mmCIF file of C-alpha atoms in Angstrom:
data_model
loop_
_atom_site.group_PDB
_atom_site.id
_atom_site.type_symbol
_atom_site.label_atom_id
_atom_site.label_comp_id
_atom_site.label_asym_id
_atom_site.label_seq_id
_atom_site.Cartn_x
_atom_site.Cartn_y
_atom_site.Cartn_z
ATOM 1 C CA MET Y 1 -31.877 18.269 -88.278
ATOM 2 C CA SER Y 2 -29.237 16.953 -90.697
ATOM 3 C CA SER Y 3 -28.896 17.326 -94.460
ATOM 4 C CA GLU Y 4 -28.547 14.938 -97.383
ATOM 5 C CA LYS Y 5 -27.830 15.679 -101.041
ATOM 6 C CA CYS Y 6 -30.714 15.553 -103.508
ATOM 7 C CA PRO Y 7 -29.835 12.769 -105.996
ATOM 8 C CA ASP Y 8 -31.188 14.884 -108.840
ATOM 9 C CA CYS Y 9 -29.869 18.436 -108.321
ATOM 10 C CA GLU Y 10 -27.460 17.899 -105.391
ATOM 11 C CA ALA Y 11 -29.089 20.626 -103.278
ATOM 12 C CA LEU Y 12 -29.103 19.979 -99.537
ATOM 13 C CA VAL Y 13 -32.318 18.432 -98.254
ATOM 14 C CA SER Y 14 -33.148 18.696 -94.533
ATOM 15 C CA VAL Y 15 -33.786 15.389 -92.760
ATOM 16 C CA PRO Y 16 -35.510 15.604 -89.322
ATOM 17 C CA ASP Y 17 -33.592 14.048 -86.406
ATOM 18 C CA ASP Y 18 -36.590 11.816 -85.673
ATOM 19 C CA ALA Y 19 -37.138 10.920 -89.351
ATOM 20 C CA VAL Y 20 -39.097 7.739 -89.961
ATOM 21 C CA ASN Y 21 -37.980 5.170 -92.498
ATOM 22 C CA GLY Y 22 -39.856 5.858 -95.730
ATOM 23 C CA GLU Y 23 -40.715 9.452 -94.772
ATOM 24 C CA ILE Y 24 -41.173 11.783 -97.714
ATOM 25 C CA VAL Y 25 -39.412 15.133 -97.952
ATOM 26 C CA SER Y 26 -39.221 17.576 -100.847
ATOM 27 C CA CYS Y 27 -36.025 19.000 -102.304
ATOM 28 C CA PRO Y 28 -36.141 22.773 -101.627
ATOM 29 C CA ASP Y 29 -34.444 23.511 -104.965
ATOM 30 C CA CYS Y 30 -35.908 21.188 -107.603
ATOM 31 C CA GLY Y 31 -39.060 20.116 -105.729
ATOM 32 C CA LEU Y 32 -38.409 16.410 -106.269
ATOM 33 C CA ASP Y 33 -40.156 14.209 -103.699
ATOM 34 C CA LEU Y 34 -37.603 12.073 -101.895
ATOM 35 C CA GLU Y 35 -37.951 9.122 -99.557
ATOM 36 C CA ILE Y 36 -35.714 8.871 -96.499
ATOM 37 C CA ALA Y 37 -34.110 5.459 -96.062
ATOM 38 C CA LEU Y 38 -32.689 4.611 -92.642
ATOM 39 C CA ALA Y 39 -30.218 1.768 -92.181
ATOM 40 C CA GLY Y 40 -28.606 1.846 -88.717
ATOM 41 C CA GLN Y 41 -26.936 5.223 -88.396
ATOM 42 C CA GLU Y 42 -26.928 5.759 -92.140
ATOM 43 C CA ARG Y 43 -29.488 8.067 -93.779
ATOM 44 C CA THR Y 44 -29.977 8.361 -97.503
ATOM 45 C CA VAL Y 45 -32.597 9.968 -99.702
ATOM 46 C CA LYS Y 46 -33.895 8.511 -102.960
ATOM 47 C CA PRO Y 47 -36.598 9.560 -105.451
ATOM 48 C CA VAL Y 48 -40.028 8.287 -104.432
ATOM 49 C CA VAL Y 49 -42.680 6.728 -106.598
ATOM 50 C CA LEU Y 50 -45.819 7.778 -104.749
ATOM 51 C CA GLU Y 51 -48.739 6.727 -106.799
ATOM 52 C CA LYS Y 52 -50.607 3.510 -106.221
ATOM 53 C CA GLU Y 53 -54.079 2.726 -107.436
ATOM 54 C CA ASP Y 54 -56.056 3.802 -104.387
ATOM 55 C CA TRP Y 55 -53.691 6.485 -103.090
ATOM 56 C CA GLY Y 56 -54.580 10.061 -102.442
ATOM 57 C CA GLU Y 57 -57.329 12.429 -101.682
ATOM 58 C CA MET S 1 -50.040 13.158 -67.129
ATOM 59 C CA THR S 2 -49.067 13.257 -70.815
ATOM 60 C CA THR S 3 -51.881 12.346 -73.182
ATOM 61 C CA SER S 4 -51.177 9.567 -75.670
ATOM 62 C CA ILE S 5 -52.792 9.287 -79.060
ATOM 63 C CA GLY S 6 -51.816 7.235 -82.089
ATOM 64 C CA LEU S 7 -51.018 7.923 -85.728
ATOM 65 C CA VAL S 8 -51.497 5.065 -88.163
ATOM 66 C CA TYR S 9 -49.951 5.585 -91.593
ATOM 67 C CA ASP S 10 -48.453 3.976 -94.648
ATOM 68 C CA GLN S 11 -46.013 6.768 -95.484
ATOM 69 C CA ILE S 12 -44.943 9.896 -93.625
ATOM 70 C CA ARG S 13 -45.561 12.759 -96.023
ATOM 71 C CA PRO S 14 -44.992 16.432 -95.121
ATOM 72 C CA ASP S 15 -48.597 16.424 -93.786
ATOM 73 C CA GLU S 16 -47.859 13.643 -91.286
ATOM 74 C CA ARG S 17 -44.518 15.276 -90.400
ATOM 75 C CA MET S 18 -46.533 18.400 -89.507
ATOM 76 C CA LEU S 19 -48.734 16.246 -87.242
ATOM 77 C CA ILE S 20 -45.662 14.753 -85.524
ATOM 78 C CA ASP S 21 -44.209 18.227 -84.960
ATOM 79 C CA ALA S 22 -47.588 19.593 -83.770
ATOM 80 C CA ALA S 23 -47.892 16.770 -81.228
ATOM 81 C CA LYS S 24 -44.463 17.733 -79.862
ATOM 82 C CA ARG S 25 -45.527 21.362 -79.588
ATOM 83 C CA GLU S 26 -48.708 20.363 -77.765
ATOM 84 C CA GLN S 27 -46.737 17.970 -75.528
ATOM 85 C CA VAL S 28 -48.825 15.046 -76.697
ATOM 86 C CA ASP S 29 -47.260 11.586 -76.820
ATOM 87 C CA LEU S 30 -47.892 10.463 -80.418
ATOM 88 C CA LYS S 31 -47.460 6.713 -80.943
ATOM 89 C CA LEU S 32 -46.629 5.828 -84.540
ATOM 90 C CA TYR S 33 -48.130 2.712 -86.144
ATOM 91 C CA ASP S 34 -46.576 1.934 -89.533
ATOM 92 C CA THR S 35 -48.966 -0.273 -91.510
ATOM 93 C CA ASN S 36 -45.989 -1.594 -93.494
ATOM 94 C CA THR S 37 -44.420 -3.191 -90.430
ATOM 95 C CA THR S 38 -47.283 -3.593 -87.901
ATOM 96 C CA PRO S 39 -49.591 -6.622 -87.929
ATOM 97 C CA PHE S 40 -53.053 -5.777 -86.576
ATOM 98 C CA PRO S 41 -54.739 -8.612 -84.643
ATOM 99 C CA VAL S 42 -58.359 -8.987 -85.698
ATOM 100 C CA THR S 43 -59.702 -11.737 -83.441
ATOM 101 C CA GLY S 44 -58.445 -13.752 -80.475
ATOM 102 C CA PHE S 45 -56.417 -10.998 -78.782
ATOM 103 C CA PRO S 46 -58.404 -8.975 -76.210
ATOM 104 C CA ASN S 47 -57.173 -5.475 -75.297
ATOM 105 C CA ARG S 48 -55.191 -5.350 -78.489
ATOM 106 C CA PHE S 49 -54.588 -1.598 -78.580
ATOM 107 C CA GLU S 50 -54.609 -0.663 -74.923
ATOM 108 C CA ILE S 51 -51.765 1.867 -75.270
ATOM 109 C CA THR S 52 -53.958 4.491 -76.857
ATOM 110 C CA ASN S 53 -57.701 4.889 -77.265
ATOM 111 C CA VAL S 54 -57.694 7.510 -80.021
ATOM 112 C CA ILE S 55 -55.897 7.128 -83.337
ATOM 113 C CA LEU S 56 -55.523 9.483 -86.271
ATOM 114 C CA GLN S 57 -55.766 7.358 -89.401
ATOM 115 C CA ARG S 58 -53.632 8.869 -92.171
ATOM 116 C CA CYS S 59 -53.059 6.090 -94.707
ATOM 117 C CA ILE S 60 -52.641 7.317 -98.266
ATOM 118 C CA SER S 61 -54.096 4.016 -99.438
ATOM 119 C CA TYR S 62 -57.880 4.188 -99.143
ATOM 120 C CA PHE S 63 -58.382 0.434 -98.811
ATOM 121 C CA ARG S 64 -55.597 0.110 -96.261
ATOM 122 C CA GLY S 65 -57.135 2.937 -94.210
ATOM 123 C CA LEU S 66 -60.597 1.424 -94.438
ATOM 124 C CA HIS S 67 -59.509 -2.011 -93.204
ATOM 125 C CA VAL S 68 -57.217 -0.806 -90.454
ATOM 126 C CA THR S 69 -59.961 1.529 -89.200
ATOM 127 C CA ALA S 70 -62.467 -1.335 -89.006
ATOM 128 C CA THR S 71 -59.932 -3.408 -87.091
ATOM 129 C CA LEU S 72 -59.037 -0.636 -84.646
ATOM 130 C CA GLU S 73 -62.680 0.266 -84.011
ATOM 131 C CA SER S 74 -63.518 -3.386 -83.341
ATOM 132 C CA SER S 75 -61.170 -3.267 -80.375
ATOM 133 C CA GLY S 76 -62.741 -0.109 -78.949
ATOM 134 C CA VAL S 77 -60.301 2.470 -80.337
ATOM 135 C CA LEU S 78 -61.803 5.773 -81.513
ATOM 136 C CA VAL S 79 -60.476 6.524 -84.981
ATOM 137 C CA VAL S 80 -60.402 9.883 -86.762
ATOM 138 C CA ASN S 81 -62.142 9.394 -89.131
ATOM 139 C CA SER S 82 -64.544 6.597 -88.235
ATOM 140 C CA PHE S 83 -65.183 3.598 -90.467
ATOM 141 C CA GLU S 84 -68.648 4.960 -91.204
ATOM 142 C CA ALA S 85 -67.233 8.302 -92.336
ATOM 143 C CA LEU S 86 -64.423 6.709 -94.323
ATOM 144 C CA SER S 87 -66.588 4.168 -96.105
ATOM 145 C CA THR S 88 -69.224 6.791 -96.960
ATOM 146 C CA ALA S 89 -67.041 9.733 -97.947
ATOM 147 C CA GLY S 90 -64.594 7.385 -99.703
ATOM 148 C CA ASN S 91 -67.257 6.365 -102.193
ATOM 149 C CA LYS S 92 -68.535 9.253 -104.293
ATOM 150 C CA LEU S 93 -71.875 7.591 -104.914
ATOM 151 C CA LEU S 94 -72.570 6.912 -101.228
ATOM 152 C CA ALA S 95 -71.423 10.441 -100.415
ATOM 153 C CA SER S 96 -73.782 11.938 -103.012
ATOM 154 C CA ILE S 97 -76.689 10.003 -101.511
ATOM 155 C CA ARG S 98 -75.870 11.268 -97.992
ATOM 156 C CA LEU S 99 -75.489 14.857 -99.202
ATOM 157 C CA ALA S 100 -78.789 14.780 -101.078
ATOM 158 C CA ASN S 101 -80.632 13.110 -98.193
ATOM 159 C CA SER S 102 -79.320 15.818 -95.876
ATOM 160 C CA GLY S 103 -80.705 18.542 -98.116
ATOM 161 C CA ILE S 104 -77.278 19.855 -99.121
ATOM 162 C CA PRO S 105 -77.106 21.240 -102.684
ATOM 163 C CA THR S 106 -75.019 18.839 -104.776
ATOM 164 C CA PRO S 107 -74.679 18.314 -108.555
ATOM 165 C CA LYS S 108 -77.245 16.155 -110.368
ATOM 166 C CA THR S 109 -75.819 12.660 -110.581
ATOM 167 C CA PHE S 110 -76.659 9.390 -112.321
ATOM 168 C CA LEU S 111 -75.505 5.830 -111.769
ATOM 169 C CA ALA S 112 -75.204 3.524 -114.790
ATOM 170 C CA PHE S 113 -73.528 0.208 -115.520
ATOM 171 C CA THR S 114 -73.500 -0.082 -119.311
ATOM 172 C CA GLU S 115 -72.674 2.162 -122.236
ATOM 173 C CA GLU S 116 -76.332 2.171 -123.272
ATOM 174 C CA SER S 117 -77.643 3.313 -119.891
ATOM 175 C CA ALA S 118 -74.754 5.746 -119.434
ATOM 176 C CA ILE S 119 -75.602 7.466 -122.732
ATOM 177 C CA GLN S 120 -79.264 7.696 -121.660
ATOM 178 C CA ALA S 121 -78.141 9.304 -118.389
ATOM 179 C CA LEU S 122 -75.863 11.736 -120.212
ATOM 180 C CA ASP S 123 -78.702 12.752 -122.539
ATOM 181 C CA LYS S 124 -80.676 13.715 -119.433
ATOM 182 C CA LEU S 125 -77.739 15.557 -117.811
ATOM 183 C CA GLY S 126 -76.681 17.276 -121.047
ATOM 184 C CA TYR S 127 -73.148 17.815 -122.348
ATOM 185 C CA PRO S 128 -70.564 18.575 -121.157
ATOM 186 C CA ALA S 129 -70.869 16.219 -118.196
ATOM 187 C CA VAL S 130 -68.374 14.602 -115.868
ATOM 188 C CA ILE S 131 -67.542 10.935 -115.286
ATOM 189 C CA LYS S 132 -65.750 10.058 -112.052
ATOM 190 C CA PRO S 133 -64.570 6.814 -110.488
ATOM 191 C CA VAL S 134 -66.676 6.090 -107.362
ATOM 192 C CA VAL S 135 -63.416 5.404 -105.490
ATOM 193 C CA GLY S 136 -60.383 7.474 -106.384
ATOM 194 C CA SER S 137 -58.424 10.563 -105.633
ATOM 195 C CA TRP S 138 -56.310 13.418 -106.866
ATOM 196 C CA GLY S 139 -58.657 13.874 -109.823
ATOM 197 C CA ARG S 140 -57.434 10.718 -111.536
ATOM 198 C CA LEU S 141 -59.755 9.344 -114.234
ATOM 199 C CA VAL S 142 -62.126 12.265 -113.649
ATOM 200 C CA THR S 143 -63.017 13.129 -117.227
ATOM 201 C CA LEU S 144 -64.999 15.872 -118.893
ATOM 202 C CA LEU S 145 -67.334 14.324 -121.483
ATOM 203 C CA LYS S 146 -67.841 17.002 -124.125
ATOM 204 C CA ASP S 147 -70.199 15.115 -126.436
ATOM 205 C CA GLN S 148 -71.733 11.690 -127.047
ATOM 206 C CA GLU S 149 -68.903 10.492 -129.283
ATOM 207 C CA MET S 150 -66.343 11.236 -126.601
ATOM 208 C CA ALA S 151 -68.569 9.676 -123.911
ATOM 209 C CA LYS S 152 -68.813 6.428 -125.892
ATOM 210 C CA SER S 153 -65.066 6.152 -126.384
ATOM 211 C CA ILE S 154 -64.287 6.942 -122.714
ATOM 212 C CA ILE S 155 -66.853 4.398 -121.484
ATOM 213 C CA GLU S 156 -65.517 1.802 -123.920
ATOM 214 C CA SER S 157 -62.000 2.329 -122.535
ATOM 215 C CA ARG S 158 -63.320 1.836 -118.958
ATOM 216 C CA GLU S 159 -64.600 -1.631 -119.978
ATOM 217 C CA TYR S 160 -60.982 -2.800 -119.934
ATOM 218 C CA LEU S 161 -60.191 -1.512 -116.438
ATOM 219 C CA HIS S 162 -60.923 -2.907 -112.963
ATOM 220 C CA PRO S 163 -64.660 -3.675 -112.452
ATOM 221 C CA ILE S 164 -64.999 -0.721 -110.040
ATOM 222 C CA GLN S 165 -64.305 1.536 -113.063
ATOM 223 C CA GLN S 166 -67.403 0.092 -114.733
ATOM 224 C CA VAL S 167 -69.610 1.654 -112.070
ATOM 225 C CA TYR S 168 -70.364 4.826 -113.992
ATOM 226 C CA TYR S 169 -70.863 7.841 -111.770
ATOM 227 C CA LEU S 170 -72.040 10.586 -114.101
ATOM 228 C CA GLN S 171 -72.543 14.138 -113.020
ATOM 229 C CA GLU S 172 -73.705 17.426 -114.480
ATOM 230 C CA LYS S 173 -70.895 19.890 -115.186
ATOM 231 C CA ILE S 174 -71.486 22.880 -112.939
ATOM 232 C CA ASP S 175 -70.918 26.213 -114.631
ATOM 233 C CA ARG S 176 -68.493 27.818 -112.206
ATOM 234 C CA PRO S 177 -65.552 30.239 -112.209
ATOM 235 C CA GLY S 178 -62.173 28.550 -112.824
ATOM 236 C CA ARG S 179 -61.888 27.699 -109.172
ATOM 237 C CA ASP S 180 -63.559 25.765 -106.382
ATOM 238 C CA ILE S 181 -63.445 26.005 -102.591
ATOM 239 C CA ARG S 182 -61.860 23.526 -100.198
ATOM 240 C CA ALA S 183 -63.194 23.977 -96.652
ATOM 241 C CA PHE S 184 -61.449 22.098 -93.870
ATOM 242 C CA VAL S 185 -63.896 20.935 -91.200
ATOM 243 C CA ILE S 186 -62.821 19.684 -87.796
ATOM 244 C CA GLY S 187 -65.710 18.629 -85.564
ATOM 245 C CA ASP S 188 -68.353 21.374 -85.640
ATOM 246 C CA HIS S 189 -66.385 24.120 -87.393
ATOM 247 C CA VAL S 190 -64.734 25.118 -90.644
ATOM 248 C CA VAL S 191 -61.218 25.930 -89.434
ATOM 249 C CA ALA S 192 -59.873 27.133 -92.803
ATOM 250 C CA ALA S 193 -60.890 27.451 -96.427
ATOM 251 C CA MET S 194 -59.019 28.072 -99.634
ATOM 252 C CA TYR S 195 -59.793 28.739 -103.277
ATOM 253 C CA ARG S 196 -58.283 26.208 -105.661
ATOM 254 C CA TYR S 197 -57.665 27.539 -109.153
ATOM 255 C CA ALA S 198 -57.261 25.252 -112.144
ATOM 256 C CA THR S 199 -54.135 25.761 -114.223
ATOM 257 C CA ASP S 200 -54.549 27.199 -117.736
ATOM 258 C CA SER S 201 -54.359 23.760 -119.354
ATOM 259 C CA GLU S 202 -56.570 21.941 -116.861
ATOM 260 C CA TRP S 203 -60.269 22.138 -115.879
ATOM 261 C CA ARG S 204 -59.819 20.160 -112.653
ATOM 262 C CA THR S 205 -58.734 22.202 -109.619
ATOM 263 C CA ASN S 206 -56.929 19.553 -107.526
ATOM 264 C CA ALA S 207 -53.807 20.889 -105.822
ATOM 265 C CA ALA S 208 -52.206 17.545 -106.787
ATOM 266 C CA LEU S 209 -52.608 18.610 -110.435
ATOM 267 C CA GLY S 210 -50.693 21.823 -109.895
ATOM 268 C CA GLY S 211 -53.638 24.136 -109.241
ATOM 269 C CA ARG S 212 -52.926 27.457 -107.482
ATOM 270 C CA VAL S 213 -54.437 28.047 -104.039
ATOM 271 C CA GLU S 214 -55.263 31.113 -101.963
ATOM 272 C CA ASN S 215 -57.075 31.905 -98.719
ATOM 273 C CA CYS S 216 -60.868 31.979 -98.903
ATOM 274 C CA PRO S 217 -62.852 33.906 -96.268
ATOM 275 C CA VAL S 218 -65.239 31.535 -94.473
ATOM 276 C CA THR S 219 -68.725 32.920 -95.140
ATOM 277 C CA PRO S 220 -71.747 31.780 -93.084
ATOM 278 C CA GLU S 221 -72.916 29.796 -96.150
ATOM 279 C CA ILE S 222 -69.568 27.991 -96.513
ATOM 280 C CA GLU S 223 -69.603 27.247 -92.785
ATOM 281 C CA GLU S 224 -73.167 25.924 -92.815
ATOM 282 C CA PHE S 225 -72.927 23.732 -95.928
ATOM 283 C CA SER S 226 -69.492 22.341 -95.037
ATOM 284 C CA VAL S 227 -70.350 21.434 -91.451
ATOM 285 C CA ARG S 228 -73.639 19.875 -92.546
ATOM 286 C CA ALA S 229 -71.807 17.921 -95.258
ATOM 287 C CA ALA S 230 -69.259 16.674 -92.709
ATOM 288 C CA LYS S 231 -71.988 15.660 -90.287
ATOM 289 C CA SER S 232 -73.870 13.834 -93.034
ATOM 290 C CA MET S 233 -70.810 11.562 -93.389
ATOM 291 C CA GLY S 234 -70.812 10.789 -89.665
ATOM 292 C CA GLY S 235 -68.693 13.669 -88.356
ATOM 293 C CA GLY S 236 -64.954 14.037 -87.887
ATOM 294 C CA ALA S 237 -62.318 15.871 -89.935
ATOM 295 C CA PHE S 238 -62.980 16.465 -93.625
ATOM 296 C CA GLY S 239 -62.032 18.516 -96.635
ATOM 297 C CA VAL S 240 -65.321 19.644 -98.149
ATOM 298 C CA ASP S 241 -65.190 20.751 -101.789
ATOM 299 C CA LEU S 242 -67.697 23.375 -102.914
ATOM 300 C CA MET S 243 -68.392 25.071 -106.231
ATOM 301 C CA GLU S 244 -69.848 28.528 -106.788
ATOM 302 C CA SER S 245 -72.721 27.870 -109.192
ATOM 303 C CA LYS S 246 -75.088 30.502 -110.589
ATOM 304 C CA ASN S 247 -77.654 29.315 -108.032
ATOM 305 C CA GLY S 248 -75.305 29.396 -105.047
ATOM 306 C CA LEU S 249 -72.871 26.968 -103.478
ATOM 307 C CA VAL S 250 -72.990 23.248 -104.214
ATOM 308 C CA VAL S 251 -70.990 20.572 -102.419
ATOM 309 C CA HIS S 252 -69.460 18.122 -104.880
ATOM 310 C CA GLU S 253 -67.056 16.128 -102.723
ATOM 311 C CA VAL S 254 -66.258 15.341 -99.103
ATOM 312 C CA ASN S 255 -62.696 14.115 -98.542
ATOM 313 C CA HIS S 256 -62.012 11.885 -95.558
ATOM 314 C CA THR S 257 -58.231 11.642 -94.995
ATOM 315 C CA THR S 258 -57.524 15.096 -96.235
ATOM 316 C CA GLU S 259 -54.122 16.434 -97.130
ATOM 317 C CA PHE S 260 -53.733 19.870 -95.548
ATOM 318 C CA LYS S 261 -50.267 21.053 -96.545
ATOM 319 C CA ALA S 262 -51.640 23.339 -99.275
ATOM 320 C CA THR S 263 -54.422 24.669 -96.990
ATOM 321 C CA VAL S 264 -51.921 25.542 -94.240
ATOM 322 C CA LYS S 265 -49.766 27.372 -96.792
ATOM 323 C CA ALA S 266 -52.729 29.297 -98.224
ATOM 324 C CA THR S 267 -54.417 30.198 -94.932
ATOM 325 C CA GLY S 268 -51.709 30.166 -92.249
ATOM 326 C CA ILE S 269 -54.047 28.119 -90.035
ATOM 327 C CA ASP S 270 -52.370 25.464 -87.878
ATOM 328 C CA ILE S 271 -54.523 22.571 -89.091
ATOM 329 C CA PRO S 272 -52.159 19.849 -87.783
ATOM 330 C CA GLY S 273 -52.239 21.457 -84.309
ATOM 331 C CA LEU S 274 -56.038 21.617 -84.417
ATOM 332 C CA LEU S 275 -56.242 17.965 -85.498
ATOM 333 C CA ILE S 276 -54.016 16.902 -82.600
ATOM 334 C CA LYS S 277 -56.165 18.929 -80.172
ATOM 335 C CA TYR S 278 -59.331 17.400 -81.634
ATOM 336 C CA ALA S 279 -57.962 13.866 -81.127
ATOM 337 C CA VAL S 280 -56.838 14.736 -77.590
ATOM 338 C CA GLY S 281 -60.355 16.058 -76.894
ATOM 339 C CA MET S 282 -61.761 12.681 -77.922
ATOM 340 C CA THR S 283 -59.632 10.904 -75.295
ATOM 341 C CA ARG S 284 -61.543 12.860 -72.646
ATOM 342 C CA ARG S 285 -65.046 11.963 -73.803
#
């Protein structure tokens, strides 16, 4: 497990070692939903826009 | 030998992460199929999915899940949930018909296609009543119609949306406490249930709308109605929504690709582990 900074509040967000590109994690401090972006060895987190017309339960 | 099952998805949310971690705990080989990057052969390729014969379908997109399930089933893969269950539970009208035909108490419901017929239906149901999209989630566009004037303006606004929003599914408003019950069914059992409380400013109880949740003891009545509701959709894993009316429990919705993060938090039940075990059990049938 590694950590990345939340782009909103800069708290540390845990990223699983086997994270999948596009995986969603929540910032433990501000609760913002973040999407993990993988590019080679590099891991970043960015705010996610979740809602599409037929999404959800 | 390690058992292999599949997980097909469009985005890994905390719920799917819990499934991945549960599979590791159970020493199950979980193959991931990302619908964003995987093409799914439909015809002309025999033995297309020979790696695994059971797949958990977890797409957030209803239409994506529906089509990928049909494709996987056509090649002999068992999918949780099945196309039959998904297509029935995913449409509130079809689900209401199944519930009623199975003798499960469910709110009085009308179908209408025009403002004129919708108003006639609402006069029979009485105000307030509820209008819901036949396909949709997270409580979106579910609206409480308090009187005829409001009903007319809401229906008029739906005339400008996608044609599916002009299929008017109109339902009596059940007089209930400010909460409903979400029962999680896997196979033949309710494995967990929680109360969902609406927030002060909201009549809908969806956890996605910020409602509070807490553990709900599974009574024999909750068990019976929920399992029967799940079976009426074709069986599998479902989130059955029940309301406590003056005349007893009524089932108002059966969810097919249910999020369980909030239920796990409220009940402490390892729903992802149970789902993995259920899928593994299907590989042995």
